């Protein structure tokens, strides 16, 4: 991530992340087959836990219990490196993790039951650095076509989901071609889809989204591929 703009120094990180209210993303109350993530809240900057060094802090992840769960595993992905770690929470509905400061993460909880495992939805958050920062957008989640899917031509609608803690996304640049690291700009839009993209039967395509904000920050999504028959 680039252009972190330091402004106000925070002497101690002692504030909890606010809990998300129930909404259309599946965060409501009531009986739950899956764990319901509570904190850090989705698409927020999180200032919580204990600073343990200039570069790391301990953050407590919390969730509501899933019906019939016998244990929980927590999955944390560093969105800068795409590295994912798995942690066992046992029967607890919280887990304290040591995370890099000033870094975006995603997380979800897997509830292990007698005969199945049930995955929660996935939240994203920024683990706060020292001071107030201008955050780069979260890497876009590529929605359609699905990774390694096979589709019909002669056109395709590319869809994704973007978010930014600062709510200042400027545009999305879509790169698509037959190279494993696509460099051909297929379009620049402010919406979260690009319809009518021409594709050729028998080809394998690779695509990614570069999200830019009004502060000059940008992030790239992972590269997805699909085939055309």
Coordinates of N, CA and C in Angstrom, one line a residue:
X1 N 0.8 -1.2 0.0 CA 0.0 0.0 0.0 C 0.9 1.2 0.0
X2 N 0.5 2.3 -0.7 CA 1.3 3.5 -0.8 C 0.6 4.7 -0.2
X3 N 1.4 5.7 0.0 CA 0.9 7.0 0.4 C 0.2 7.0 1.7
X4 N 0.7 6.3 2.7 CA 0.1 6.4 4.0 C 0.5 7.8 4.6
X5 N -0.5 8.5 5.0 CA -0.3 9.9 5.4 C -0.4 10.0 6.9
X6 N 0.7 10.1 7.6 CA 0.6 10.2 9.1 C 0.1 11.6 9.5
X7 N -0.8 11.6 10.5 CA -1.4 12.9 10.9 C -1.4 13.0 12.4
X8 N -2.1 12.1 13.1 CA -2.2 12.3 14.6 C -1.6 11.1 15.2
X9 N -0.7 11.2 16.1 CA -0.1 10.1 16.8 C -1.0 9.5 17.9
X10 N -1.2 8.3 17.9 CA -2.0 7.6 18.9 C -1.1 6.9 19.9
X11 N -1.2 7.4 21.1 CA -0.2 6.8 22.1 C -0.6 5.4 22.5
X12 N -1.8 5.0 22.5 CA -2.2 3.7 22.9 C -3.4 3.3 22.1
X13 N -3.5 2.0 21.7 CA -4.6 1.5 20.9 C -5.5 0.8 21.8
X14 N -6.5 1.5 22.3 CA -7.4 0.9 23.4 C -8.9 1.0 23.0
X15 N -9.2 1.4 21.8 CA -10.6 1.5 21.4 C -11.0 0.2 20.6
X16 N -12.2 -0.2 20.9 CA -12.8 -1.4 20.2 C -13.4 -1.0 18.9
X17 N -13.4 -1.9 17.9 CA -14.1 -1.6 16.7 C -15.5 -1.8 16.9
X18 N -16.3 -0.9 16.2 CA -17.8 -1.0 16.4 C -18.3 -2.2 15.8
X19 N -19.4 -2.7 16.3 CA -20.1 -3.9 15.8 C -21.0 -3.5 14.7
X20 N -21.1 -4.3 13.7 CA -22.0 -4.1 12.6 C -23.4 -4.4 13.0
X21 N -24.4 -3.6 12.5 CA -25.8 -3.9 12.7 C -26.2 -4.9 11.7
X22 N -27.4 -5.5 12.0 CA -27.9 -6.5 11.0 C -28.2 -5.8 9.7
X23 N -27.9 -6.4 8.5 CA -28.2 -5.8 7.3 C -28.3 -6.8 6.2
X24 N -28.4 -6.4 4.9 CA -28.6 -7.3 3.8 C -27.4 -8.2 3.6
X25 N -26.2 -8.0 4.3 CA -25.1 -8.8 4.1 C -25.1 -10.0 5.0
X26 N -26.2 -10.2 5.7 CA -26.3 -11.4 6.5 C -25.8 -11.2 7.9
X27 N -25.8 -10.0 8.5 CA -25.3 -9.7 9.8 C -26.4 -9.6 10.8
X28 N -27.6 -10.1 10.5 CA -28.7 -9.9 11.5 C -28.6 -10.9 12.6
X29 N -29.5 -10.8 13.6 CA -29.6 -11.7 14.7 C -30.4 -12.9 14.4
X30 N -30.8 -13.6 15.5 CA -31.7 -14.7 15.4 C -30.9 -16.0 15.3
X31 N -31.5 -17.1 15.0 CA -30.8 -18.4 14.9 C -29.8 -18.4 13.8
X32 N -28.7 -18.9 14.0 CA -27.6 -18.9 13.0 C -27.0 -20.2 12.8
X33 N -26.9 -20.7 11.6 CA -26.2 -21.9 11.3 C -24.7 -21.6 11.2
X34 N -24.4 -20.3 10.8 CA -23.0 -19.9 10.7 C -22.7 -18.9 11.9
X35 N -21.4 -18.8 12.2 CA -21.0 -17.7 13.2 C -21.3 -16.3 12.5
X36 N -21.7 -15.4 13.3 CA -22.0 -14.0 12.9 C -20.8 -13.1 13.3
X37 N -20.1 -12.6 12.4 CA -18.9 -11.8 12.8 C -19.4 -10.5 13.4
X38 N -18.6 -10.1 14.4 CA -19.0 -8.8 15.2 C -17.9 -7.8 15.1
X39 N -16.7 -8.1 15.4 CA -15.7 -7.1 15.5 C -14.3 -7.7 15.2
X40 N -13.5 -7.1 14.3 CA -13.6 -5.8 13.7 C -14.8 -5.8 12.6
X41 N -15.5 -4.7 12.6 CA -16.6 -4.5 11.7 C -16.1 -4.5 10.2
X42 N -17.1 -4.8 9.3 CA -16.7 -4.8 7.9 C -16.4 -3.5 7.3
X43 N -15.4 -3.4 6.5 CA -15.0 -2.2 5.7 C -14.7 -1.0 6.6
X44 N -14.0 -1.3 7.7 CA -13.7 -0.2 8.7 C -12.3 -0.2 9.0
X45 N -11.8 0.9 9.6 CA -10.5 1.0 10.2 C -10.7 0.6 11.7
X46 N -9.8 -0.3 12.1 CA -10.0 -0.9 13.5 C -8.8 -0.4 14.3
X47 N -9.1 0.3 15.4 CA -8.1 0.7 16.4 C -8.5 -0.1 17.7
X48 N -7.8 -1.1 18.0 CA -8.2 -2.0 19.1 C -7.0 -2.7 19.7
X49 N -7.2 -3.3 20.8 CA -6.2 -4.2 21.4 C -5.0 -3.5 21.9
X50 N -3.9 -4.1 21.8 CA -2.7 -3.6 22.5 C -1.5 -3.5 21.4
X51 N -0.9 -2.3 21.4 CA 0.3 -2.2 20.6 C 1.5 -2.9 21.3
X52 N 2.1 -3.8 20.5 CA 3.2 -4.5 21.1 C 4.6 -4.2 20.5
X53 N 4.5 -3.4 19.4 CA 5.8 -2.9 18.8 C 5.4 -1.8 17.8
X54 N 6.4 -1.2 17.1 CA 6.1 -0.2 16.2 C 5.4 -0.7 14.9
X55 N 5.4 -2.0 14.8 CA 4.9 -2.6 13.5 C 3.7 -3.5 13.8
X56 N 3.5 -3.9 15.0 CA 2.4 -4.9 15.3 C 1.6 -4.6 16.5
X57 N 0.3 -5.1 16.4 CA -0.6 -4.9 17.6 C -1.4 -6.2 17.7
X58 N -1.9 -6.4 18.9 CA -2.8 -7.5 19.1 C -4.3 -7.1 19.0
X59 N -5.0 -7.8 18.2 CA -6.4 -7.4 17.9 C -7.3 -8.6 18.3
X60 N -8.4 -8.3 18.9 CA -9.3 -9.4 19.3 C -10.5 -9.4 18.3
X61 N -10.6 -10.6 17.7 CA -11.7 -10.8 16.7 C -12.8 -11.5 17.5
X62 N -14.1 -11.0 17.3 CA -15.2 -11.6 18.1 C -16.3 -11.9 17.1
X63 N -17.2 -12.9 17.5 CA -18.3 -13.3 16.7 C -19.4 -14.0 17.6
X64 N -20.6 -14.1 17.1 CA -21.7 -14.8 17.8 C -21.7 -16.2 17.5
X65 N -22.1 -17.0 18.5 CA -22.0 -18.5 18.4 C -22.9 -19.0 17.2
X66 N -22.5 -20.0 16.6 CA -23.3 -20.8 15.6 C -24.0 -21.9 16.3
X67 N -25.3 -22.2 15.9 CA -26.0 -23.3 16.5 C -25.3 -24.6 16.3
X68 N -25.1 -25.3 17.4 CA -24.5 -26.7 17.3 C -23.0 -26.7 17.1
X69 N -22.3 -25.6 17.1 CA -20.9 -25.5 16.9 C -20.1 -26.2 18.1
X70 N -19.2 -27.0 17.7 CA -18.3 -27.7 18.7 C -17.0 -27.0 18.9
X71 N -16.6 -26.3 17.8 CA -15.3 -25.6 17.9 C -15.3 -24.6 16.7
X72 N -14.3 -23.7 16.7 CA -14.2 -22.7 15.7 C -12.8 -22.5 15.2
X73 N -12.6 -22.3 13.9 CA -11.3 -21.9 13.3 C -11.5 -20.5 12.7
X74 N -10.5 -19.7 12.9 CA -10.4 -18.3 12.4 C -9.4 -18.3 11.2
X75 N -9.8 -17.7 10.1 CA -9.0 -17.6 8.9 C -8.8 -16.1 8.7
X76 N -7.5 -15.7 8.7 CA -7.1 -14.3 8.5 C -6.2 -14.2 7.3
X77 N -6.6 -13.3 6.3 CA -5.8 -13.0 5.1 C -5.2 -11.6 5.1
X78 N -3.9 -11.5 5.0 CA -3.2 -10.2 4.8 C -3.5 -9.9 3.3
X79 N -4.3 -8.8 3.1 CA -4.6 -8.4 1.7 C -3.5 -7.8 1.0
X80 N -2.4 -7.4 1.6 CA -1.3 -6.9 0.9 C -0.4 -8.0 0.3
X81 N -0.3 -9.1 1.1 CA 0.5 -10.2 0.6 C -0.3 -11.4 0.1
X82 N -1.6 -11.4 0.4 CA -2.5 -12.5 0.1 C -2.2 -13.8 0.9
X83 N -1.4 -13.7 1.9 CA -1.1 -14.8 2.8 C -2.2 -15.0 3.8
X84 N -2.6 -16.3 3.9 CA -3.7 -16.6 4.8 C -3.2 -17.5 6.0
X85 N -3.6 -17.2 7.2 CA -3.3 -17.9 8.4 C -4.5 -18.5 9.0
X86 N -4.4 -19.7 9.6 CA -5.5 -20.4 10.3 C -5.2 -20.5 11.8
X87 N -6.2 -20.2 12.6 CA -6.1 -20.3 14.0 C -7.2 -21.0 14.6
X88 N -6.9 -21.9 15.6 CA -8.0 -22.6 16.3 C -8.4 -21.7 17.5
X89 N -9.7 -21.5 17.6 CA -10.3 -20.7 18.8 C -10.9 -21.7 19.8
X90 N -10.9 -23.0 19.5 CA -11.5 -23.9 20.4 C -13.0 -23.7 20.5
X91 N -13.6 -23.6 21.7 CA -15.0 -23.3 21.8 C -15.3 -21.9 22.0
X92 N -14.3 -21.0 22.1 CA -14.5 -19.6 22.4 C -15.1 -18.9 21.2
X93 N -15.7 -17.8 21.4 CA -16.2 -16.9 20.3 C -15.4 -15.6 20.2
X94 N -14.1 -15.7 20.5 CA -13.2 -14.6 20.2 C -11.8 -15.2 20.1
X95 N -10.9 -14.4 19.4 CA -9.6 -14.9 19.3 C -8.7 -13.6 19.2
X96 N -7.6 -13.6 19.9 CA -6.7 -12.5 19.9 C -5.5 -12.8 18.9
X97 N -5.4 -12.0 17.9 CA -4.3 -12.3 16.9 C -3.3 -11.1 16.8
X98 N -2.1 -11.5 16.5 CA -1.0 -10.4 16.4 C -1.0 -10.1 14.9
X99 N -1.2 -8.8 14.6 CA -1.4 -8.3 13.2 C -0.4 -7.2 12.9
X100 N -0.1 -7.0 11.7 CA 0.8 -5.9 11.2 C -0.1 -4.6 11.3
X101 N 0.5 -3.5 11.7 CA -0.2 -2.2 11.8 C -0.2 -1.7 10.3
X102 N -1.3 -0.8 10.1 CA -1.4 -0.2 8.8 C -1.6 -1.1 7.7
X103 N -2.3 -2.2 7.9 CA -2.4 -3.3 6.9 C -3.8 -3.7 6.8
X104 N -4.3 -4.0 5.6 CA -5.7 -4.5 5.4 C -5.7 -6.0 5.5
X105 N -6.8 -6.4 6.1 CA -7.0 -7.9 6.3 C -8.5 -8.2 6.0
X106 N -8.7 -9.5 5.6 CA -10.0 -10.1 5.6 C -10.0 -11.2 6.6
X107 N -11.2 -11.6 7.1 CA -11.3 -12.7 8.0 C -12.7 -13.4 8.0
X108 N -12.7 -14.6 8.3 CA -14.0 -15.4 8.5 C -13.8 -16.5 9.5
X109 N -14.9 -17.0 10.0 CA -14.8 -18.1 11.0 C -15.5 -19.3 10.4
X110 N -14.9 -20.4 10.6 CA -15.5 -21.7 10.3 C -16.0 -22.4 11.5
X111 N -17.3 -22.7 11.6 CA -17.9 -23.4 12.8 C -17.9 -24.9 12.5
X112 N -17.2 -25.7 13.3 CA -17.2 -27.1 13.2 C -18.3 -27.8 14.0
X113 N -19.2 -28.5 13.3 CA -20.3 -29.2 13.9 C -20.1 -30.7 13.9
X114 N -21.0 -31.4 14.4 CA -20.9 -32.9 14.4 C -20.6 -33.5 13.1
X115 N -21.4 -33.1 12.1 CA -21.3 -33.7 10.8 C -21.0 -32.7 9.6
X116 N -20.6 -31.5 10.0 CA -20.3 -30.5 8.9 C -19.5 -29.3 9.5
X117 N -19.1 -28.5 8.6 CA -18.5 -27.2 8.9 C -19.2 -26.1 8.1
X118 N -19.4 -25.0 8.8 CA -20.2 -23.9 8.2 C -19.3 -22.6 8.3
X119 N -19.1 -22.0 7.1 CA -18.3 -20.8 7.0 C -19.1 -19.6 7.2
X120 N -18.7 -18.6 7.9 CA -19.3 -17.3 8.0 C -19.1 -16.5 6.8
X121 N -19.7 -15.3 6.7 CA -19.4 -14.4 5.6 C -18.0 -13.8 5.9
X122 N -17.4 -13.1 5.0 CA -16.0 -12.6 5.1 C -16.1 -11.1 5.3
X123 N -15.4 -10.6 6.3 CA -15.3 -9.2 6.6 C -13.9 -8.7 6.2
X124 N -13.8 -7.4 5.9 CA -12.5 -6.7 5.7 C -12.3 -5.6 6.6
X125 N -11.1 -5.3 7.0 CA -10.8 -4.2 7.9 C -9.3 -3.8 7.7
X126 N -9.0 -2.5 8.1 CA -7.7 -2.1 8.2 C -7.3 -2.1 9.7
X127 N -6.1 -2.7 10.0 CA -5.6 -2.6 11.3 C -4.8 -1.3 11.4
X128 N -5.3 -0.4 12.3 CA -4.7 0.9 12.3 C -3.2 1.0 12.5
X129 N -2.6 1.9 11.8 CA -1.2 2.2 12.1 C -1.1 3.3 13.2
X130 N 0.1 3.8 13.4 CA 0.2 4.9 14.4 C -0.2 6.2 13.7
X131 N -1.3 6.7 14.1 CA -1.8 8.0 13.5 C -2.9 7.8 12.5
X132 N -3.4 8.8 12.1 CA -4.5 8.8 11.1 C -3.9 8.7 9.7
X133 N -4.4 7.8 8.9 CA -3.9 7.6 7.5 C -4.9 7.7 6.4
X134 N -4.4 8.0 5.2 CA -5.2 7.9 4.1 C -5.1 6.5 3.5
X135 N -6.2 5.8 3.5 CA -6.1 4.4 3.2 C -6.2 4.1 1.7
X136 N -5.4 3.2 1.2 CA -5.7 2.7 -0.1 C -6.9 1.9 -0.1
X137 N -7.6 1.8 -1.2 CA -8.8 0.9 -1.3 C -8.5 -0.5 -1.0
X138 N -9.5 -1.3 -0.5 CA -9.3 -2.7 -0.4 C -9.2 -3.3 -1.8
X139 N -8.3 -4.3 -2.0 CA -8.3 -5.0 -3.3 C -9.7 -5.5 -3.6
X140 N -10.1 -5.2 -4.9 CA -11.5 -5.6 -5.3 C -11.7 -7.1 -5.2
X141 N -12.9 -7.6 -4.9 CA -13.2 -9.0 -4.9 C -13.8 -9.2 -6.3
X142 N -13.2 -10.2 -7.1 CA -13.8 -10.5 -8.4 C -15.0 -11.4 -8.2
X143 N -16.1 -11.0 -8.8 CA -17.4 -11.7 -8.6 C -17.7 -12.7 -9.8
X144 N -17.6 -12.2 -11.0 CA -18.0 -13.0 -12.1 C -17.2 -12.5 -13.4
X145 N -16.8 -13.4 -14.2 CA -16.9 -14.9 -14.1 C -16.1 -15.4 -12.9
X146 N -16.5 -16.5 -12.4 CA -15.9 -17.2 -11.3 C -14.5 -17.7 -11.7
X147 N -13.6 -17.8 -10.7 CA -12.3 -18.3 -11.0 C -12.3 -19.7 -11.7
X148 N -11.6 -19.9 -12.8 CA -11.5 -21.1 -13.5 C -12.8 -21.6 -14.1
X149 N -13.8 -20.7 -14.3 CA -15.0 -21.1 -14.9 C -14.9 -21.2 -16.4
X150 N -15.9 -21.8 -17.0 CA -16.0 -21.9 -18.5 C -17.3 -21.2 -18.9
X151 N -17.2 -20.3 -19.8 CA -18.4 -19.5 -20.2 C -18.6 -19.5 -21.7
X152 N -19.8 -19.0 -22.1 CA -20.1 -18.8 -23.5 C -19.7 -17.4 -24.0
X153 N -19.3 -17.2 -25.2 CA -19.0 -15.9 -25.8 C -20.3 -15.5 -26.6
X154 N -20.2 -14.5 -27.4 CA -18.9 -13.8 -27.8 C -18.6 -12.6 -26.9
X155 N -19.4 -12.3 -25.8 CA -19.1 -11.2 -24.9 C -19.3 -11.7 -23.5
X156 N -18.8 -11.0 -22.6 CA -18.9 -11.3 -21.2 C -19.0 -10.0 -20.4
X157 N -19.8 -10.1 -19.3 CA -19.9 -9.0 -18.3 C -19.0 -9.3 -17.1
X158 N -18.0 -8.5 -16.9 CA -17.1 -8.6 -15.8 C -17.7 -7.9 -14.6
X159 N -17.7 -8.5 -13.4 CA -18.3 -7.9 -12.2 C -17.4 -8.1 -11.0
X160 N -17.4 -7.1 -10.1 CA -16.5 -7.2 -8.9 C -17.2 -6.3 -7.8
X161 N -16.6 -6.4 -6.6 CA -17.0 -5.6 -5.5 C -15.9 -4.8 -4.9
X162 N -16.0 -3.5 -4.8 CA -14.9 -2.7 -4.2 C -15.4 -2.0 -3.0
X163 N -14.4 -1.6 -2.1 CA -14.7 -0.9 -0.9 C -13.5 -0.1 -0.5
X164 N -13.7 1.0 0.3 CA -12.6 1.8 0.7 C -13.0 2.4 2.1
X165 N -12.2 2.3 3.1 CA -12.5 2.9 4.4 C -12.9 4.3 4.3
X166 N -12.2 5.1 3.4 CA -12.4 6.5 3.3 C -13.5 6.9 2.4
X167 N -14.1 5.9 1.7 CA -15.2 6.1 0.8 C -14.9 7.2 -0.3
X168 N -13.7 7.0 -0.8 CA -13.2 8.0 -1.9 C -12.7 7.3 -3.1
X169 N -13.3 6.2 -3.5 CA -12.9 5.5 -4.7 C -13.2 6.4 -5.9
X170 N -12.2 6.5 -6.7 CA -12.3 7.4 -7.9 C -12.7 6.5 -9.1
X171 N -12.1 5.4 -9.4 CA -12.4 4.6 -10.5 C -11.8 3.2 -10.4
X172 N -12.3 2.3 -11.4 CA -11.7 1.0 -11.5 C -11.2 0.8 -12.9
X173 N -10.0 0.3 -13.0 CA -9.4 0.0 -14.3 C -9.4 -1.5 -14.4
X174 N -9.9 -2.0 -15.6 CA -10.1 -3.4 -15.8 C -9.0 -3.9 -16.8
X175 N -8.2 -4.8 -16.5 CA -7.2 -5.4 -17.3 C -7.6 -6.8 -17.7
X176 N -7.6 -7.1 -19.0 CA -8.0 -8.4 -19.5 C -7.3 -8.8 -20.8
X177 N -6.6 -9.9 -20.8 CA -6.1 -10.5 -22.0 C -5.7 -12.0 -21.8
X178 N -5.0 -12.6 -22.7 CA -4.7 -14.0 -22.6 C -3.3 -14.3 -21.9
X179 N -2.7 -13.2 -21.3 CA -1.5 -13.4 -20.5 C -1.8 -13.6 -19.1
X180 N -1.0 -14.4 -18.4 CA -1.3 -14.7 -17.0 C -1.2 -13.5 -16.1
X181 N -0.5 -12.4 -16.5 CA -0.5 -11.2 -15.8 C -1.0 -10.1 -16.8
X182 N -2.3 -9.9 -16.9 CA -2.9 -9.1 -18.0 C -2.5 -7.7 -17.9
X183 N -2.2 -7.1 -19.0 CA -1.7 -5.7 -19.1 C -2.6 -4.8 -20.1
X184 N -3.5 -5.5 -20.7 CA -4.4 -4.8 -21.7 C -5.6 -4.1 -21.0
X185 N -5.7 -2.8 -21.1 CA -6.7 -2.1 -20.4 C -8.0 -2.3 -21.2
X186 N -9.0 -2.9 -20.6 CA -10.3 -3.2 -21.2 C -11.3 -2.0 -21.0
X187 N -11.0 -1.2 -19.9 CA -11.9 -0.1 -19.7 C -11.6 0.5 -18.3
X188 N -12.1 1.7 -18.1 CA -12.0 2.4 -16.9 C -13.4 2.9 -16.5
X189 N -14.0 2.5 -15.4 CA -15.3 2.8 -15.0 C -15.4 3.2 -13.5
X190 N -16.6 3.8 -13.2 CA -16.8 4.1 -11.8 C -17.9 3.2 -11.2
X191 N -18.5 2.3 -12.0 CA -19.4 1.3 -11.5 C -18.6 0.0 -11.2
X192 N -19.3 -1.0 -10.7 CA -18.6 -2.3 -10.4 C -18.9 -3.4 -11.4
X193 N -19.0 -3.0 -12.6 CA -19.1 -4.0 -13.7 C -18.7 -3.4 -15.1
X194 N -18.3 -4.2 -16.0 CA -18.0 -3.8 -17.3 C -18.7 -4.8 -18.3
X195 N -19.8 -4.4 -18.9 CA -20.5 -5.3 -19.8 C -20.0 -5.3 -21.2
X196 N -20.4 -6.3 -21.9 CA -20.1 -6.3 -23.4 C -18.7 -6.4 -23.8
X197 N -17.8 -7.1 -23.0 CA -16.4 -7.3 -23.3 C -16.3 -8.4 -24.3
X198 N -15.7 -8.2 -25.5 CA -15.5 -9.2 -26.5 C -14.5 -10.2 -26.1
X199 N -14.9 -11.5 -26.3 CA -14.0 -12.6 -26.1 C -14.1 -13.6 -27.2
X200 N -13.1 -14.5 -27.3 CA -12.9 -15.4 -28.5 C -13.1 -16.8 -28.0
X201 N -13.9 -17.6 -28.7 CA -14.1 -19.0 -28.4 C -12.7 -19.8 -28.4
X202 N -12.6 -20.6 -27.4 CA -11.4 -21.5 -27.3 C -10.2 -20.8 -26.6
X203 N -10.4 -19.6 -26.1 CA -9.3 -18.9 -25.5 C -9.5 -18.9 -23.9
X204 N -8.3 -18.8 -23.3 CA -8.3 -18.6 -21.8 C -7.9 -17.2 -21.5
X205 N -8.8 -16.5 -20.7 CA -8.6 -15.1 -20.4 C -8.2 -15.0 -18.9
X206 N -7.4 -13.9 -18.6 CA -7.0 -13.5 -17.3 C -7.4 -12.1 -17.1
X207 N -7.9 -11.8 -15.9 CA -8.3 -10.4 -15.6 C -8.1 -10.0 -14.2
X208 N -8.0 -8.7 -14.0 CA -7.8 -8.1 -12.7 C -8.3 -6.7 -12.7
X209 N -8.6 -6.2 -11.5 CA -9.1 -4.8 -11.3 C -8.1 -4.0 -10.5
X210 N -7.7 -2.8 -10.9 CA -6.9 -1.9 -10.2 C -7.9 -0.7 -9.7
X211 N -8.0 -0.6 -8.4 CA -8.9 0.4 -7.8 C -8.1 1.6 -7.4
X212 N -8.5 2.8 -7.8 CA -7.8 4.0 -7.4 C -8.8 4.9 -6.6
X213 N -8.2 5.7 -5.6 CA -9.0 6.6 -4.9 C -8.6 8.0 -5.2
X214 N -9.3 9.0 -4.6 CA -9.0 10.4 -4.9 C -7.8 11.0 -4.3
X215 N -7.2 10.2 -3.4 CA -6.0 10.6 -2.7 C -4.7 10.1 -3.5
X216 N -5.0 9.4 -4.6 CA -3.9 8.9 -5.4 C -3.4 7.5 -5.0
X217 N -4.1 6.8 -4.1 CA -3.7 5.5 -3.7 C -4.4 4.5 -4.7
X218 N -3.8 3.3 -4.9 CA -4.4 2.3 -5.7 C -3.9 0.9 -5.3
X219 N -4.8 0.0 -5.5 CA -4.5 -1.4 -5.2 C -5.0 -2.3 -6.4
X220 N -4.3 -3.5 -6.5 CA -4.7 -4.4 -7.5 C -5.3 -5.6 -6.9
X221 N -6.3 -6.2 -7.5 CA -6.9 -7.4 -7.1 C -6.1 -8.6 -7.5
X222 N -6.3 -9.8 -7.0 CA -5.7 -11.0 -7.5 C -6.1 -11.2 -9.0
X223 N -5.4 -12.0 -9.7 CA -5.8 -12.3 -11.1 C -6.7 -13.5 -11.1
X224 N -7.8 -13.4 -11.9 CA -8.7 -14.5 -12.1 C -8.6 -15.0 -13.5
X225 N -9.0 -16.2 -13.8 CA -9.0 -16.7 -15.2 C -10.3 -17.4 -15.5
X226 N -10.7 -17.4 -16.8 CA -11.8 -18.1 -17.2 C -11.6 -18.6 -18.7
X227 N -12.3 -19.6 -19.1 CA -12.2 -20.1 -20.4 C -13.5 -19.9 -21.2
X228 N -13.3 -19.8 -22.5 CA -14.5 -19.6 -23.4 C -14.6 -20.7 -24.3
X229 N -15.9 -21.3 -24.4 CA -16.1 -22.4 -25.4 C -17.2 -22.0 -26.4

